[in-house]
PDB file of C-alpha atoms in Angstrom:
ATOM      1  CA  MET C 664       8.733 -15.563 -14.559  1.00  0.00           C
ATOM      2  CA  LYS C 665       8.924 -11.898 -14.310  1.00  0.00           C
ATOM      3  CA  LYS C 666      12.553 -10.120 -12.962  1.00  0.00           C
ATOM      4  CA  PHE C 667      12.811  -8.048 -10.220  1.00  0.00           C
ATOM      5  CA  ASN C 668      15.099  -4.707 -10.889  1.00  0.00           C
ATOM      6  CA  LEU C 669      14.810  -1.418  -7.838  1.00  0.00           C
ATOM      7  CA  ASN C 670      14.837   0.602 -11.396  1.00  0.00           C
ATOM      8  CA  ASP C 671      11.454  -1.100 -11.949  1.00  0.00           C
ATOM      9  CA  VAL C 672       9.688  -0.319  -9.392  1.00  0.00           C
ATOM     10  CA  GLY C 673       7.664   2.578  -9.106  1.00  0.00           C
ATOM     11  CA  ILE C 674       5.728   4.492  -5.728  1.00  0.00           C
ATOM     12  CA  VAL C 675       2.572   5.741  -5.348  1.00  0.00           C
ATOM     13  CA  ILE C 676       2.396   7.515  -1.797  1.00  0.00           C
ATOM     14  CA  GLN C 677      -1.598   7.804  -1.870  1.00  0.00           C
ATOM     15  CA  GLY C 678      -3.667  10.143   0.090  1.00  0.00           C
ATOM     16  CA  PRO C 679      -3.727  13.598   2.406  1.00  0.00           C
ATOM     17  CA  THR C 680      -0.124  15.384   1.739  1.00  0.00           C
ATOM     18  CA  ASP C 681      -0.209  17.590   5.894  1.00  0.00           C
ATOM     19  CA  CYS C 682       3.167  15.155   6.244  1.00  0.00           C
ATOM     20  CA  TYR C 683       4.867  16.402   2.638  1.00  0.00           C
ATOM     21  CA  GLU C 684       8.121  17.128   4.763  1.00  0.00           C
ATOM     22  CA  ARG C 685       8.756  14.944   6.375  1.00  0.00           C
ATOM     23  CA  VAL C 686       7.737  12.109   3.948  1.00  0.00           C
ATOM     24  CA  LEU C 687       9.480  13.925   1.237  1.00  0.00           C
ATOM     25  CA  GLU C 688      13.201  13.988   3.303  1.00  0.00           C
ATOM     26  CA  ASN C 689      12.633  10.321   3.565  1.00  0.00           C
ATOM     27  CA  ILE C 690      12.264   9.355  -0.133  1.00  0.00           C
ATOM     28  CA  ASP C 691      15.123   7.679  -1.871  1.00  0.00           C
ATOM     29  CA  GLU C 692      16.145   9.049  -5.162  1.00  0.00           C
ATOM     30  CA  ASP C 693      16.478   5.568  -6.827  1.00  0.00           C
ATOM     31  CA  PHE C 694      13.322   5.323  -7.142  1.00  0.00           C
ATOM     32  CA  SER C 695      10.301   6.552  -9.533  1.00  0.00           C
ATOM     33  CA  TYR C 696       7.908   8.286  -7.441  1.00  0.00           C
ATOM     34  CA  VAL C 697       4.354  10.152  -8.212  1.00  0.00           C
ATOM     35  CA  TRP C 698       1.768  11.462  -5.207  1.00  0.00           C
ATOM     36  CA  SER C 699      -1.783  11.428  -5.622  1.00  0.00           C
ATOM     37  CA  THR C 700      -3.796  13.370  -3.757  1.00  0.00           C
ATOM     38  CA  TRP C 701      -6.168  15.697  -4.015  1.00  0.00           C
ATOM     39  CA  GLY C 702      -6.783  19.104  -6.386  1.00  0.00           C
ATOM     40  CA  ASP C 703      -8.354  20.709  -3.330  1.00  0.00           C
ATOM     41  CA  GLU C 704      -5.080  19.902  -0.822  1.00  0.00           C
ATOM     42  CA  PRO C 705      -3.265  23.335   0.486  1.00  0.00           C
ATOM     43  CA  ILE C 706      -2.110  25.213  -2.336  1.00  0.00           C
ATOM     44  CA  ASP C 707       1.544  25.377  -0.880  1.00  0.00           C
ATOM     45  CA  ASN C 708       1.942  21.874  -0.078  1.00  0.00           C
ATOM     46  CA  ILE C 709       0.861  20.970  -3.828  1.00  0.00           C
ATOM     47  CA  LYS C 710       3.965  22.944  -5.019  1.00  0.00           C
ATOM     48  CA  ASN C 711       7.077  21.930  -2.533  1.00  0.00           C
ATOM     49  CA  ILE C 712       5.516  18.535  -3.639  1.00  0.00           C
ATOM     50  CA  GLY C 713       5.991  19.431  -7.194  1.00  0.00           C
ATOM     51  CA  GLU C 714       9.112  20.813  -7.017  1.00  0.00           C
ATOM     52  CA  LYS C 715      10.738  17.320  -5.394  1.00  0.00           C
ATOM     53  CA  ILE C 716       8.603  14.398  -7.374  1.00  0.00           C
ATOM     54  CA  PRO C 717       5.647  15.067  -9.759  1.00  0.00           C
ATOM     55  CA  ILE C 718       1.806  15.338  -7.316  1.00  0.00           C
ATOM     56  CA  LEU C 719      -1.312  13.933  -9.540  1.00  0.00           C
ATOM     57  CA  LEU C 720      -3.889  15.969  -8.663  1.00  0.00           C
ATOM     58  CA  ASN C 721      -7.437  13.786  -9.567  1.00  0.00           C
ATOM     59  CA  ASP C 722     -11.345  15.033  -8.669  1.00  0.00           C
ATOM     60  CA  LYS C 723     -12.840  13.577  -5.672  1.00  0.00           C
ATOM     61  CA  PRO C 724     -15.256  10.157  -6.150  1.00  0.00           C
ATOM     62  CA  LYS C 725     -19.417  11.278  -5.664  1.00  0.00           C
ATOM     63  CA  PHE C 726     -19.382   8.683  -3.308  1.00  0.00           C
ATOM     64  CA  ASN C 727     -16.678   8.259  -0.509  1.00  0.00           C
ATOM     65  CA  GLY C 728     -17.380   4.782   0.620  1.00  0.00           C
ATOM     66  CA  PHE C 729     -16.933   3.597   4.221  1.00  0.00           C
ATOM     67  CA  ARG C 730     -14.236   5.233   5.976  1.00  0.00           C
ATOM     68  CA  ASN C 731     -12.844   7.077   2.501  1.00  0.00           C
ATOM     69  CA  ILE C 732     -12.082   3.719   0.857  1.00  0.00           C
ATOM     70  CA  ASN C 733     -13.390   5.150  -2.680  1.00  0.00           C
ATOM     71  CA  MET C 734     -11.322   7.921  -2.358  1.00  0.00           C
ATOM     72  CA  GLN C 735      -8.406   5.323  -1.399  1.00  0.00           C
ATOM     73  CA  CYS C 736      -9.063   3.456  -4.204  1.00  0.00           C
ATOM     74  CA  LEU C 737      -9.401   5.366  -7.074  1.00  0.00           C
ATOM     75  CA  SER C 738      -6.654   7.828  -6.183  1.00  0.00           C
ATOM     76  CA  SER C 739      -4.077   4.968  -5.739  1.00  0.00           C
ATOM     77  CA  GLU C 740      -5.763   3.429  -9.486  1.00  0.00           C
ATOM     78  CA  LEU C 741      -5.165   6.764 -11.187  1.00  0.00           C
ATOM     79  CA  GLY C 742      -1.338   7.126  -8.876  1.00  0.00           C
ATOM     80  CA  VAL C 743      -0.824   3.065 -10.148  1.00  0.00           C
ATOM     81  CA  LYS C 744      -1.758   4.437 -14.118  1.00  0.00           C
ATOM     82  CA  SER C 745       0.526   6.981 -14.034  1.00  0.00           C
ATOM     83  CA  ILE C 746       3.462   5.285 -12.822  1.00  0.00           C
ATOM     84  CA  ASN C 747       3.629   3.048 -15.003  1.00  0.00           C
ATOM     85  CA  LYS C 748       6.502   0.443 -13.939  1.00  0.00           C
ATOM     86  CA  PRO C 749       6.559  -2.961 -13.673  1.00  0.00           C
ATOM     87  CA  TRP C 750       6.516  -3.438 -10.530  1.00  0.00           C
ATOM     88  CA  ILE C 751       4.643  -1.249  -7.694  1.00  0.00           C
ATOM     89  CA  VAL C 752       4.760  -0.628  -3.599  1.00  0.00           C
ATOM     90  CA  LYS C 753       1.663   1.699  -2.952  1.00  0.00           C
ATOM     91  CA  VAL C 754       2.293   3.308   0.458  1.00  0.00           C
ATOM     92  CA  ARG C 755       0.518   5.887   2.675  1.00  0.00           C
ATOM     93  CA  GLY C 756       1.275   9.755   2.632  1.00  0.00           C
ATOM     94  CA  ASP C 757       2.395   9.916   6.771  1.00  0.00           C
ATOM     95  CA  LEU C 758       5.070   6.732   6.462  1.00  0.00           C
ATOM     96  CA  LEU C 759       8.863   6.461   6.651  1.00  0.00           C
ATOM     97  CA  TRP C 760      10.483   4.037   6.027  1.00  0.00           C
ATOM     98  CA  THR C 761      14.308   2.754   7.900  1.00  0.00           C
ATOM     99  CA  ASN C 762      15.637   0.714   4.967  1.00  0.00           C
ATOM    100  CA  GLN C 763      13.498   1.771   1.566  1.00  0.00           C
ATOM    101  CA  LYS C 764      15.332   0.128  -0.741  1.00  0.00           C
ATOM    102  CA  ASP C 765      16.052  -3.147   1.453  1.00  0.00           C
ATOM    103  CA  LEU C 766      12.844  -3.267   2.692  1.00  0.00           C
ATOM    104  CA  ILE C 767      11.314  -3.133  -0.874  1.00  0.00           C
ATOM    105  CA  LYS C 768      14.008  -5.738  -2.194  1.00  0.00           C
ATOM    106  CA  LEU C 769      13.237  -8.574   0.808  1.00  0.00           C
ATOM    107  CA  ALA C 770       9.822  -7.783  -0.384  1.00  0.00           C
ATOM    108  CA  PHE C 771       9.606  -8.524  -3.832  1.00  0.00           C
ATOM    109  CA  GLU C 772      12.277 -10.943  -3.680  1.00  0.00           C
ATOM    110  CA  LYS C 773       9.631 -12.864  -1.049  1.00  0.00           C
ATOM    111  CA  MET C 774       7.432 -12.290  -3.321  1.00  0.00           C
ATOM    112  CA  LEU C 775       9.090 -13.377  -6.366  1.00  0.00           C
ATOM    113  CA  LYS C 776      10.324 -17.088  -5.337  1.00  0.00           C
ATOM    114  CA  GLU C 777       7.277 -18.152  -3.950  1.00  0.00           C
ATOM    115  CA  ASP C 778       5.775 -17.292  -7.044  1.00  0.00           C
ATOM    116  CA  SER C 779       2.881 -15.421  -5.262  1.00  0.00           C
ATOM    117  CA  LEU C 780       1.020 -11.729  -7.114  1.00  0.00           C
ATOM    118  CA  CYS C 781       1.611  -9.606  -4.569  1.00  0.00           C
ATOM    119  CA  SER C 782       4.054  -9.379  -0.589  1.00  0.00           C
ATOM    120  CA  TYR C 783       2.657  -7.486   2.881  1.00  0.00           C
ATOM    121  CA  LEU C 784       4.125  -6.971   6.006  1.00  0.00           C
ATOM    122  CA  ASN C 785       3.123  -9.064   8.776  1.00  0.00           C
ATOM    123  CA  TYR C 786       2.788  -7.563  12.594  1.00  0.00           C
ATOM    124  CA  LYS C 787       1.825 -11.251  14.387  1.00  0.00           C
ATOM    125  CA  PRO C 788       3.683 -14.436  14.096  1.00  0.00           C
ATOM    126  CA  GLY C 789       2.049 -17.069  13.428  1.00  0.00           C
ATOM    127  CA  ILE C 790      -1.611 -15.550  12.012  1.00  0.00           C
ATOM    128  CA  HIS C 791      -1.157 -13.341   8.225  1.00  0.00           C
ATOM    129  CA  GLU C 792      -3.731  -9.918   8.275  1.00  0.00           C
ATOM    130  CA  ILE C 793      -4.100  -7.764   4.567  1.00  0.00           C
ATOM    131  CA  HIS C 794      -3.343  -3.896   5.151  1.00  0.00           C
ATOM    132  CA  ASP C 795      -3.957  -1.241   2.912  1.00  0.00           C
ATOM    133  CA  PHE C 796      -0.762   0.960   4.446  1.00  0.00           C
ATOM    134  CA  VAL C 797       2.420  -0.134   2.218  1.00  0.00           C
ATOM    135  CA  THR C 798       0.997  -2.942  -0.793  1.00  0.00           C
ATOM    136  CA  PHE C 799       3.786  -4.680  -2.981  1.00  0.00           C
ATOM    137  CA  SER C 800       2.896  -6.356  -6.230  1.00  0.00           C
ATOM    138  CA  SER C 801       3.112  -6.587 -10.235  1.00  0.00           C
ATOM    139  CA  TYR C 802       1.507  -3.502 -11.935  1.00  0.00           C
ATOM    140  CA  GLU C 803      -0.726  -5.407 -13.402  1.00  0.00           C
ATOM    141  CA  TYR C 804      -1.591  -6.865  -9.683  1.00  0.00           C
ATOM    142  CA  ALA C 805      -1.939  -2.748  -8.741  1.00  0.00           C
ATOM    143  CA  LEU C 806      -4.310  -2.364 -10.614  1.00  0.00           C
ATOM    144  CA  ASP C 807      -6.903  -4.941 -10.133  1.00  0.00           C
ATOM    145  CA  PHE C 808      -6.565  -4.616  -6.635  1.00  0.00           C
ATOM    146  CA  TRP C 809      -7.425  -1.038  -6.261  1.00  0.00           C
ATOM    147  CA  SER C 810      -9.508  -0.983  -9.290  1.00  0.00           C
ATOM    148  CA  TYR C 811     -12.595  -2.033  -6.340  1.00  0.00           C
ATOM    149  CA  LYS C 812     -15.159   0.477  -5.974  1.00  0.00           C
ATOM    150  CA  GLN C 813     -17.685   0.780  -2.728  1.00  0.00           C
ATOM    151  CA  GLU C 814     -21.343   1.021  -4.814  1.00  0.00           C
ATOM    152  CA  GLY C 815     -23.567   0.892  -2.055  1.00  0.00           C
ATOM    153  CA  PRO C 816     -23.876   0.693   1.975  1.00  0.00           C
ATOM    154  CA  ASN C 817     -20.916  -1.571   3.451  1.00  0.00           C
ATOM    155  CA  PHE C 818     -19.658  -1.052   7.000  1.00  0.00           C
ATOM    156  CA  ASN C 819     -16.723  -3.155   6.619  1.00  0.00           C
ATOM    157  CA  SER C 820     -13.225  -2.305   6.935  1.00  0.00           C
ATOM    158  CA  PRO C 821     -12.114  -1.567   3.900  1.00  0.00           C
ATOM    159  CA  GLU C 822      -9.446  -4.407   4.221  1.00  0.00           C
ATOM    160  CA  THR C 823     -12.154  -6.378   4.551  1.00  0.00           C
ATOM    161  CA  GLN C 824     -13.582  -4.811   1.235  1.00  0.00           C
ATOM    162  CA  LEU C 825     -10.702  -4.754  -0.481  1.00  0.00           C
ATOM    163  CA  CYS C 826     -10.532  -9.283   0.045  1.00  0.00           C
ATOM    164  CA  TYR C 827     -13.086  -9.892  -1.145  1.00  0.00           C
ATOM    165  CA  SER C 828     -13.698  -8.017  -4.260  1.00  0.00           C
ATOM    166  CA  MET C 829     -10.803  -9.627  -5.060  1.00  0.00           C
ATOM    167  CA  MET C 830     -11.786 -13.188  -3.982  1.00  0.00           C
ATOM    168  CA  ASP C 831     -15.789 -12.199  -5.659  1.00  0.00           C
ATOM    169  CA  LYS C 832     -13.035 -11.846  -8.968  1.00  0.00           C
ATOM    170  CA  HIS C 833     -11.390 -14.237  -8.822  1.00  0.00           C
ATOM    171  CA  GLY C 834     -13.314 -16.670  -7.331  1.00  0.00           C
ATOM    172  CA  TRP C 835     -10.297 -17.205  -4.935  1.00  0.00           C
ATOM    173  CA  THR C 836     -12.097 -19.367  -0.662  1.00  0.00           C
ATOM    174  CA  TYR C 837     -10.381 -16.757   1.401  1.00  0.00           C
ATOM    175  CA  GLU C 838      -7.595 -19.177   1.717  1.00  0.00           C
ATOM    176  CA  GLU C 839      -6.937 -19.328  -2.079  1.00  0.00           C
ATOM    177  CA  MET C 840      -6.327 -16.140  -1.559  1.00  0.00           C
ATOM    178  CA  ILE C 841      -3.647 -16.293   0.318  1.00  0.00           C
ATOM    179  CA  ASP C 842      -1.642 -18.195  -0.727  1.00  0.00           C
ATOM    180  CA  ARG C 843      -1.544 -15.919  -3.081  1.00  0.00           C
ATOM    181  CA  MET C 844       0.432 -13.508  -1.302  1.00  0.00           C
ATOM    182  CA  SER C 845       3.729 -13.814  -0.089  1.00  0.00           C
ATOM    183  CA  PHE C 846       4.235 -12.633   3.822  1.00  0.00           C
ATOM    184  CA  ILE C 847       7.082 -10.826   5.835  1.00  0.00           C
ATOM    185  CA  ASN C 848       7.431 -11.251   9.497  1.00  0.00           C
ATOM    186  CA  VAL C 849       8.326  -8.097  10.889  1.00  0.00           C
ATOM    187  CA  ASP C 850      10.248  -9.282  13.731  1.00  0.00           C
ATOM    188  CA  LEU C 851      12.181 -10.953  11.465  1.00  0.00           C
ATOM    189  CA  VAL C 852      13.617  -8.024  10.433  1.00  0.00           C
ATOM    190  CA  GLU C 853      12.830  -5.017  13.198  1.00  0.00           C
ATOM    191  CA  GLY C 854      15.022  -2.817  13.928  1.00  0.00           C
ATOM    192  CA  SER C 855      17.041  -2.644  10.304  1.00  0.00           C
ATOM    193  CA  LEU C 856      13.539  -2.576   8.520  1.00  0.00           C
ATOM    194  CA  ASP C 857      10.245  -1.043   9.669  1.00  0.00           C
ATOM    195  CA  ILE C 858       7.560   1.704   8.401  1.00  0.00           C
ATOM    196  CA  HIS C 859       6.999   4.792  11.214  1.00  0.00           C
ATOM    197  CA  CYS C 860       3.853   5.719  11.043  1.00  0.00           C
ATOM    198  CA  ILE C 861       3.474   9.778  11.667  1.00  0.00           C
ATOM    199  CA  LYS C 862      -0.008   9.408  12.262  1.00  0.00           C
ATOM    200  CA  TYR C 863       0.394   6.958  14.593  1.00  0.00           C
ATOM    201  CA  ASN C 864       3.052   7.886  15.760  1.00  0.00           C
ATOM    202  CA  CYS C 865       4.433   4.561  16.329  1.00  0.00           C
ATOM    203  CA  ASN C 866       6.730   1.769  14.769  1.00  0.00           C
ATOM    204  CA  MET C 867       4.531  -0.464  12.634  1.00  0.00           C
ATOM    205  CA  SER C 868       5.838  -3.281  14.039  1.00  0.00           C
ATOM    206  CA  GLU C 869       5.761  -1.974  17.325  1.00  0.00           C
ATOM    207  CA  ASN C 870       1.872  -0.983  17.316  1.00  0.00           C
ATOM    208  CA  ALA C 871      -0.072  -3.595  15.016  1.00  0.00           C
ATOM    209  CA  ASN C 872      -3.077  -3.781  16.974  1.00  0.00           C
ATOM    210  CA  ILE C 873      -3.277   1.196  16.555  1.00  0.00           C
ATOM    211  CA  THR C 874      -1.906   0.924  12.908  1.00  0.00           C
ATOM    212  CA  ILE C 875      -4.093  -1.964  11.392  1.00  0.00           C
ATOM    213  CA  HIS C 876      -8.236  -1.927  12.612  1.00  0.00           C
ATOM    214  CA  GLY C 877     -10.352  -5.084  12.649  1.00  0.00           C
ATOM    215  CA  ASN C 878      -8.489  -6.915   9.401  1.00  0.00           C
ATOM    216  CA  GLU C 879      -9.733 -10.592   8.386  1.00  0.00           C
ATOM    217  CA  ALA C 880      -6.598 -13.062  10.005  1.00  0.00           C
ATOM    218  CA  PHE C 881      -6.196 -15.969   8.161  1.00  0.00           C
ATOM    219  CA  PRO C 882      -3.772 -19.336   8.994  1.00  0.00           C
ATOM    220  CA  LYS C 883      -0.802 -19.444   6.175  1.00  0.00           C
ATOM    221  CA  LYS C 884      -0.781 -23.637   5.507  1.00  0.00           C
TER     222      LYS C 884
END
């Protein structure tokens, strides 16, 4: 089993740079970061981000996919490759953390204790939902997860497509996939560990229905 050390965590901030000022004020300088985005982002945003953390400017895919899933996956995958740390946290570019270090430590320690492949925040007691706002995993799993590419028409949510991709690649059922994942019940840590979504102007634990759209929910055995 791998050992976990906070110094071995790389954080990939993925997506548009509209909220970069608030996001950069929120980073913890004990971690390694990269902002993985697109070459056509505003020049001033790119310049200002690059003065504080590395920024990766990617070419957009020819086919964006449903709800821009191919854009998300490509920029996430390239961000993971560029940071090359044993433990990866992937976050959106509009999220603010409360006690980032404690939350990351909790997620990875729970994942290792349960011998899981990845860890997610869970927002509804009794069920488990896979979402793509924040993911905690090993470097290898992150590359496996974000290597997905939508090839043709598919109107499933990005979360559902990513889940089916992992199931198809590894021959897992829904239940087998969920059993390989760890979940942190946000209601147990609310007020001390949370993530605020700037786009939706809410803490993710306060309004999961706004921040998580129609994901599959699976009972944990």
